[in-house]
CSV table of C-alpha atoms in Angstrom, one decimal:
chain,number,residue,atom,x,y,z
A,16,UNK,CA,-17.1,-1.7,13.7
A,17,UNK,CA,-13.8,-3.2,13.7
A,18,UNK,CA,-14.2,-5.1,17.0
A,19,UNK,CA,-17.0,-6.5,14.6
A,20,UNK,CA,-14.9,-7.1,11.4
A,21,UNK,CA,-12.1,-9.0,13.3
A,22,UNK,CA,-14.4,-11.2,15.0
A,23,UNK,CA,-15.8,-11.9,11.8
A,24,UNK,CA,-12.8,-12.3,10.2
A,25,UNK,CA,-11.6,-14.5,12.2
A,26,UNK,CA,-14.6,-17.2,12.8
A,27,UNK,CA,-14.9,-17.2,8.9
A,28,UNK,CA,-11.0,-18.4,8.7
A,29,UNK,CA,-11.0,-21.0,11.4
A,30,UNK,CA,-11.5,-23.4,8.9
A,31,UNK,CA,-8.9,-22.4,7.0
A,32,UNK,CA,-6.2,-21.9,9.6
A,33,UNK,CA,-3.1,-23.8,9.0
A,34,UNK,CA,-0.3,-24.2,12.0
A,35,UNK,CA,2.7,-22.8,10.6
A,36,UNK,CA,4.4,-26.0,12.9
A,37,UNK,CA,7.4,-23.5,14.1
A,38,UNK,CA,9.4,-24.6,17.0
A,39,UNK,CA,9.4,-22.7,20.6
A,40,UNK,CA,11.7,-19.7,20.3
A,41,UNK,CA,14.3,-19.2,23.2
A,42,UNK,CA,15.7,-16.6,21.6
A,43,UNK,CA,16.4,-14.9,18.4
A,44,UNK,CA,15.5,-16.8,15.2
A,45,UNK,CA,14.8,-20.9,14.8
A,46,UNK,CA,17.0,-23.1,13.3
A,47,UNK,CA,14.4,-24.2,11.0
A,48,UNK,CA,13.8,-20.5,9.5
A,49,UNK,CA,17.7,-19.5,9.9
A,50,UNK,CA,19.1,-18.5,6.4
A,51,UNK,CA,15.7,-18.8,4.9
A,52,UNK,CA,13.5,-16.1,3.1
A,53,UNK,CA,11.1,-14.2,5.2
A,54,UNK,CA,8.9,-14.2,2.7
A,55,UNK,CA,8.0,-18.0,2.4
A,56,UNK,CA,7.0,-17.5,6.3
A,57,UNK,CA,4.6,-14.8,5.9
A,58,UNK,CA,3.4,-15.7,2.5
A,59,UNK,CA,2.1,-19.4,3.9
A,60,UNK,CA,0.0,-17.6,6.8
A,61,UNK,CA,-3.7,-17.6,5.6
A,62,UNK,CA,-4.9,-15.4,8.6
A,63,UNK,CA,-3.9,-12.9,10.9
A,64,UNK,CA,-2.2,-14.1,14.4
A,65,UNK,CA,-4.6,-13.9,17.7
A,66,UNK,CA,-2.8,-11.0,18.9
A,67,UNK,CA,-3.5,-7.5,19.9
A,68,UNK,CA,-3.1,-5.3,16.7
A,69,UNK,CA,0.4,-4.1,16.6
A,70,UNK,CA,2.7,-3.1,13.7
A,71,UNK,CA,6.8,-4.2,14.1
A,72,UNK,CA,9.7,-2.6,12.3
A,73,UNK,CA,9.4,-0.7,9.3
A,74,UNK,CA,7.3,-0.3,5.9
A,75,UNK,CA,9.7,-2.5,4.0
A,76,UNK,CA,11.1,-4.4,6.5
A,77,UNK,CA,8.5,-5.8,9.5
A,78,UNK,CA,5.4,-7.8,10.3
A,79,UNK,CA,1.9,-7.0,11.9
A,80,UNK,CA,-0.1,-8.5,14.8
A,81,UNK,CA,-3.7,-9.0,14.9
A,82,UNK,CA,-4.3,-8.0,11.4
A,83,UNK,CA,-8.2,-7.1,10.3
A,84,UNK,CA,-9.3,-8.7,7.1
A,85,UNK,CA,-11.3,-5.9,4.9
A,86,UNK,CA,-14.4,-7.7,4.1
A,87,UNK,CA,-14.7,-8.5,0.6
A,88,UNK,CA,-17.7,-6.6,-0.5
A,89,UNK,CA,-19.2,-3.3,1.5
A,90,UNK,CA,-21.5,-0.7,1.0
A,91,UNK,CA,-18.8,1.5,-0.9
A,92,UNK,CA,-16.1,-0.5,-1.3
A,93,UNK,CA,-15.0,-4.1,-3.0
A,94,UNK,CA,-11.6,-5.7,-2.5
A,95,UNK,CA,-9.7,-6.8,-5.5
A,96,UNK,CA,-7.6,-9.8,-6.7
A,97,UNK,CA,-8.6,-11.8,-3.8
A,98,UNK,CA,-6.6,-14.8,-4.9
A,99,UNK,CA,-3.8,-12.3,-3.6
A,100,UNK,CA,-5.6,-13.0,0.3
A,101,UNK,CA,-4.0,-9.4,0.6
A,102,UNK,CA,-6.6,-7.1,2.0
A,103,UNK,CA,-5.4,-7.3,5.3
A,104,UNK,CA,-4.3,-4.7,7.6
A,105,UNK,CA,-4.0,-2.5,10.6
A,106,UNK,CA,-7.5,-2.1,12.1
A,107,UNK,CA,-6.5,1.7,11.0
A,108,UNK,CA,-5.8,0.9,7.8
A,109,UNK,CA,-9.1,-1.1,7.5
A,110,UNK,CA,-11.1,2.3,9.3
A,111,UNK,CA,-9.5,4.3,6.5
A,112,UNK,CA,-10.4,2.4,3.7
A,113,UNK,CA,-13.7,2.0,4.7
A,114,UNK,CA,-14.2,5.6,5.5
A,115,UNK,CA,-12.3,7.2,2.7
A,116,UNK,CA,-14.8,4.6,0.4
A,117,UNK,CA,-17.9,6.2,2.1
A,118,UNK,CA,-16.4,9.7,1.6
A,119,UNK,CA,-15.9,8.8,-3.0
A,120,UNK,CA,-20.0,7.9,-3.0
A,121,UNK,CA,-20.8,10.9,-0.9
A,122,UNK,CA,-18.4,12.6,-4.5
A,123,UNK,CA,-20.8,11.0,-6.7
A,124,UNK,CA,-18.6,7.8,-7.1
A,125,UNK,CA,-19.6,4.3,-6.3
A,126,UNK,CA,-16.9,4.1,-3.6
A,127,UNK,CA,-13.6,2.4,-4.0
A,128,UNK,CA,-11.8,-0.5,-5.7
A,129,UNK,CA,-9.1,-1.5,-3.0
A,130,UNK,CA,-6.1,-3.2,-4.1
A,131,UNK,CA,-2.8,-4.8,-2.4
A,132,UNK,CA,-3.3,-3.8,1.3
A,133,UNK,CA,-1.2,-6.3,3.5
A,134,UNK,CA,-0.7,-10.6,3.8
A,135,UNK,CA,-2.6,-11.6,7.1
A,136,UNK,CA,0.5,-11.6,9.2
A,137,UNK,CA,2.3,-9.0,7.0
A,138,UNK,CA,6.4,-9.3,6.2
A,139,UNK,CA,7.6,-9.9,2.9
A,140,UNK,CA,5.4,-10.6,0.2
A,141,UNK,CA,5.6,-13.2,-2.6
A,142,UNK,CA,5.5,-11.3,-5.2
A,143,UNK,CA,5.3,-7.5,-5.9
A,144,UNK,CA,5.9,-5.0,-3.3
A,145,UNK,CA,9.1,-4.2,-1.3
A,146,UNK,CA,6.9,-2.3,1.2
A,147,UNK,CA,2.9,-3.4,2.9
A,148,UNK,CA,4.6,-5.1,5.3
A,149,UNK,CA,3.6,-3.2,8.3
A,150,UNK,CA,-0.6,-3.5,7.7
A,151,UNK,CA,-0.7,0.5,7.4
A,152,UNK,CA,-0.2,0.4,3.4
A,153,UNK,CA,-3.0,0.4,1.3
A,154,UNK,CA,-3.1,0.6,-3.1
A,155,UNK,CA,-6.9,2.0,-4.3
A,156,UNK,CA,-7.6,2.1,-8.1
A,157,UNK,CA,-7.8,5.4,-9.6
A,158,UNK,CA,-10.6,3.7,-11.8
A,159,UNK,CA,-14.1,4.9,-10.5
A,160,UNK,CA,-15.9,1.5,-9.8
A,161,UNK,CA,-19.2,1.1,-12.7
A,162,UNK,CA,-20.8,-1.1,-10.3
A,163,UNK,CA,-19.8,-2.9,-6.9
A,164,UNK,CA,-21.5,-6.3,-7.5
A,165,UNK,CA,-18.4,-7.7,-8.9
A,166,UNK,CA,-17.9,-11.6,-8.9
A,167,UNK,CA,-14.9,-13.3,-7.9
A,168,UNK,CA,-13.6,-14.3,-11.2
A,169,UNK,CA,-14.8,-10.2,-12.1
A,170,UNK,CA,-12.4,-9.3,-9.5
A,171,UNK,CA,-9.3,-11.4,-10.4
A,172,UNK,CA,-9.8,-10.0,-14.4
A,173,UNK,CA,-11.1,-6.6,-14.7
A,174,UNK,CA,-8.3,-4.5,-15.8
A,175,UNK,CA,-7.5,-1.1,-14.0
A,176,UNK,CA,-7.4,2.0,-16.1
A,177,UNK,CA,-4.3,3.6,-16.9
A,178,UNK,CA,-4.4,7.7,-16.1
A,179,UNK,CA,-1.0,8.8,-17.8
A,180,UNK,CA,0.1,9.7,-20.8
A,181,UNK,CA,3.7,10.6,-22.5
A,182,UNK,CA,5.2,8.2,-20.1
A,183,UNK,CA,4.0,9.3,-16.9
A,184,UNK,CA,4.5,13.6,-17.3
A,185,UNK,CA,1.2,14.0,-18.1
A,186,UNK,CA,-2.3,12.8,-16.9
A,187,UNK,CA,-5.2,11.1,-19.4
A,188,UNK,CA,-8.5,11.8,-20.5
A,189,UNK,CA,-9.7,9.4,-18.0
A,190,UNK,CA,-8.6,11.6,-15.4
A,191,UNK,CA,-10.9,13.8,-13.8
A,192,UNK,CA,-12.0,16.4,-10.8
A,193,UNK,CA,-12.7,13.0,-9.2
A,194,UNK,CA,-9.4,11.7,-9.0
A,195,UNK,CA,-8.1,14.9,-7.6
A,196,UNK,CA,-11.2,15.4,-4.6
A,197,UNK,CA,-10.4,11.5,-3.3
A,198,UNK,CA,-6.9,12.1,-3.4
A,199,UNK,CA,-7.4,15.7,-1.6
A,200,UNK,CA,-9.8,13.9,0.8
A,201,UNK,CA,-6.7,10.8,1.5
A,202,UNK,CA,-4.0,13.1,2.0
A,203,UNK,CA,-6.5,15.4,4.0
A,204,UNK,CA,-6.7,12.5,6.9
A,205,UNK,CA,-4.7,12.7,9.7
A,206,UNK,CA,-3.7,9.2,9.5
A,207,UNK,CA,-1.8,9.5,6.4
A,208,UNK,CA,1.6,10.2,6.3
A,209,UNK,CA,2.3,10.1,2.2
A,210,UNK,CA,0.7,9.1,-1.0
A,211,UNK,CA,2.3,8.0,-4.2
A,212,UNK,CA,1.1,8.5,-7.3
A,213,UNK,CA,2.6,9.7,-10.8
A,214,UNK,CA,4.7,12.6,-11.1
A,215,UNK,CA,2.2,13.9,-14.1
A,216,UNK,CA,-0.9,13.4,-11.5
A,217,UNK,CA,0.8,15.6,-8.9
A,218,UNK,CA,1.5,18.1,-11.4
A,219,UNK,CA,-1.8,18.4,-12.7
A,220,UNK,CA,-3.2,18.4,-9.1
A,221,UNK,CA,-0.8,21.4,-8.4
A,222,UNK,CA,-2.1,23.0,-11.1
A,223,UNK,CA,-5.9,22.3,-10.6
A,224,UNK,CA,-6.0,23.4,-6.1
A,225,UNK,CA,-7.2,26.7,-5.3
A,226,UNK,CA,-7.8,26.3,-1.9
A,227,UNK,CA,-5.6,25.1,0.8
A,228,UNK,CA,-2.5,23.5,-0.6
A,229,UNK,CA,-1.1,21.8,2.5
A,230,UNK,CA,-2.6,18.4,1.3
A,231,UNK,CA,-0.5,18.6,-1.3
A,232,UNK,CA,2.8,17.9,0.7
A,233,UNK,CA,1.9,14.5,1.2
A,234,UNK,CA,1.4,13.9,-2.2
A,235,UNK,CA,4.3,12.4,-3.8
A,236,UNK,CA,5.2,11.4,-7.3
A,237,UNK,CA,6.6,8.1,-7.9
A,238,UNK,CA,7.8,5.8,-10.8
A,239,UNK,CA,4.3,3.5,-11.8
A,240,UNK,CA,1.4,4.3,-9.1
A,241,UNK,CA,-0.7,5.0,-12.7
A,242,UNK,CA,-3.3,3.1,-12.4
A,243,UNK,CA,-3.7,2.7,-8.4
A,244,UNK,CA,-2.5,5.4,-5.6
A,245,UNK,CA,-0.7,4.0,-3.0
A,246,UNK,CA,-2.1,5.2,0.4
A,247,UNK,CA,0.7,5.2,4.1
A,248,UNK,CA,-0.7,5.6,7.1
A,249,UNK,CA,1.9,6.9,10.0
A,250,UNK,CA,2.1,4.1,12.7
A,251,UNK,CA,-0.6,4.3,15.2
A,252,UNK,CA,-0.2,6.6,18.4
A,253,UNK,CA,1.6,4.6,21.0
A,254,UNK,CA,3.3,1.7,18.7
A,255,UNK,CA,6.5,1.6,20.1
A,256,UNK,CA,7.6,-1.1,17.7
A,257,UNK,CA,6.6,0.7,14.7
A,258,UNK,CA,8.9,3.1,12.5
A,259,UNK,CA,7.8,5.8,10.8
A,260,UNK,CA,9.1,6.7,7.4
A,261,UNK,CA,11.2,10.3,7.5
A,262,UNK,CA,8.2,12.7,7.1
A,263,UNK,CA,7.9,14.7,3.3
A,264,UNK,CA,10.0,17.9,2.7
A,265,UNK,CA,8.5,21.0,4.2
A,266,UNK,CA,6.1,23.1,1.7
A,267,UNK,CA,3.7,21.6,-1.2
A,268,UNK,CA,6.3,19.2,-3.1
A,269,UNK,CA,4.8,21.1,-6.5
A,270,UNK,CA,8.4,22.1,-8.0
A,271,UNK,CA,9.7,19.0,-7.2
A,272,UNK,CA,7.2,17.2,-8.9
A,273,UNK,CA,7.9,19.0,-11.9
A,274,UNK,CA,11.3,18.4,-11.8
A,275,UNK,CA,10.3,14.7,-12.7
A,276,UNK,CA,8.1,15.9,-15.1
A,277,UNK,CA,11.1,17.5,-16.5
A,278,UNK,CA,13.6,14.7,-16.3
A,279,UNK,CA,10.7,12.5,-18.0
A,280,UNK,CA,10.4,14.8,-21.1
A,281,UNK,CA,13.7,15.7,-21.4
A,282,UNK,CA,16.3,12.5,-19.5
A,283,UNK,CA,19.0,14.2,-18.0
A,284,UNK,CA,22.6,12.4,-19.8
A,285,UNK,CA,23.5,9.5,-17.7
A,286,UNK,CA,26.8,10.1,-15.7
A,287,UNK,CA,30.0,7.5,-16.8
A,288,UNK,CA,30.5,5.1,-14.7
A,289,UNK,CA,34.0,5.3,-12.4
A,290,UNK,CA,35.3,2.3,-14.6
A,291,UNK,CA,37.0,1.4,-11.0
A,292,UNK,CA,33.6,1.6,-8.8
A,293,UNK,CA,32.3,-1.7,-7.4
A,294,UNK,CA,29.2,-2.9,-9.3
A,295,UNK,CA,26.4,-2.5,-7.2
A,296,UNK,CA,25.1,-5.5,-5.3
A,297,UNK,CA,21.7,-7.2,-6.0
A,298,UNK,CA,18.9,-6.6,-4.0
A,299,UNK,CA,18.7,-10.0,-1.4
A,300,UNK,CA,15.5,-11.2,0.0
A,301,UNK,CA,15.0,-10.5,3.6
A,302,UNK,CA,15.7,-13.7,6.0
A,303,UNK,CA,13.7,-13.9,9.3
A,304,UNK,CA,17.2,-12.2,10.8
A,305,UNK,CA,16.4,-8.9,9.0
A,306,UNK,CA,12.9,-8.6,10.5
A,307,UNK,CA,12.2,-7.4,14.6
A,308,UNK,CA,12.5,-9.9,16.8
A,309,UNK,CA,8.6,-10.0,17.4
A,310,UNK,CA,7.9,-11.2,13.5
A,311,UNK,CA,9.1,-14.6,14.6
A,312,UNK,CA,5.9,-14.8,17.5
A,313,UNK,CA,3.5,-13.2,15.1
A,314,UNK,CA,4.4,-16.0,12.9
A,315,UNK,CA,3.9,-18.6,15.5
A,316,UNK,CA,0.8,-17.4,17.3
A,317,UNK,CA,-2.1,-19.2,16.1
């Protein structure tokens, strides 16, 4: 299936495909991209290189080869915001999707709504995330889809729904046992390494599991992630170029979650500033000369 997906993918873009016009590379980084942002590079590529599938450096800090686009519309699934052209990804990632999709309507859902996966070459985003760089992070609305004949313009305005309340420690009435069996099924799948979601949603899925809790460990709570989960694979076997993220803390991850539930209801004082401490720097966007060497072919393959 994905042999089939990336050959389509890439026969529809031809049309589309714009040289990126970078010089040979001796070695290290250009001139022309020296001292530059990353993210002007990889946000200008319109489709994935024509390169084996391969994921370099880390989740907030590399690139990937041979990307698969996620078609726009499938039997259980439907990509959103696709002025965003960021429902690329790892053919993994793309696998998952799919199947995790086919597993909701086998639930009783319609499948999935699939949001931010990756840019067609990866790196640095835009706008938005610090991390989908590598093609193996994927964001999937919490929202069960009313119907997966959406438009275009549908997809760029529907709203997501919301599943928190009091800030985040507790979930809504929109949640449901749905939320919780396509999470458990995610987090179930030996391709994913972590899930973030809100600390009120782990909570209540803590309180909700019967069975088997060792899903729960790779569930973990996370400042927004209310109206979307966002879904980590582990870098494919074999990808020597590829760095996982530390795994999760040994045992379910329930009393630390509501530890943030904790912190939310009741802020903990904030600690005085040493008046003699540096101030803490900005964040800087990432220049070509942050990324692995090997971002700097994936942006020039064609």
């Amino acid at each position: 299936m994905i042999a089939q997906l990336r050959a389509l993918a890439l026969t529809a873009a031809a049309a589309l495909m714009v040289p990126l016009a970078l010089p040979a590379v001796a070695q290290g980084v250009p001139a022309t991209m020296q001292g530059k942002e990353a993210k002007q590079f990889f946000g200008a590529a319109r489709t994935g290189s024509r390169q084996q599938p391969a994921a370099f450096g880390s989740y907030a800090k590399g690139c990937i080869a041979g990307s698969v686009q996620l078609p726009q519309t499938g039997p259980t699934w439907q990509a959103m915001r696709l002025s965003r052209n960021r429902n690329w990804g790892h053919p993994q990632l793309v696998n998952f999707v799919t199947d995790l999709s086919a597993k909701a309507a086998r639930m009783g859902w319609n499948g999935l709504y699939v949001g931010d996966m990756s840019q067609p070459r990866g790196g640095p985003m835009l706008s938005g995330h610090r991390s989908h760089q590598l093609g193996l992070d994927a964001d999937i609305w919490l929202m069960p889809p009313p119907r997966l004949n959406l438009t275009i313009n549908d997809r760029e305005n529907l709203s997501a729904m919301s599943m928190r309340r009091a800030n985040g420690a507790y979930v809504n009435s929109g949640w449901t046992r749905g939320q919780h069996e396509v999470l458990k099924a995610a987090a179930s799948d030996p391709r994913v390494a972590r899930i973030f979601i809100f600390p009120g949603a782990k909570v209540q899925m803590c309180k909700d599991e019967t069975g088997n809790r060792d899903w729960l460990r790779k569930i973990r709570p996370w400042w927004g992630h209310h109206y979307h989960f966002h879904v980590r694979l582990a870098c494919p076997s074999g990808a020597s170029g590829c760095v996982n993220q530390a795994p999760p803390p040994a045992g379910d991850g329930c009393a630390e979650a509501q530890e943030w539930v904790a912190n939310i209801l009741n802020p903990p004082k904030p600690k005085p500033r040493d008046p003699n401490a540096p101030k803490p720097k900005p964040k800087r966007e990432l220049t070509m000369a942050d990324l692995p060497q090997q971002c700097v072919g994936v942006l020039q393959s064609q």
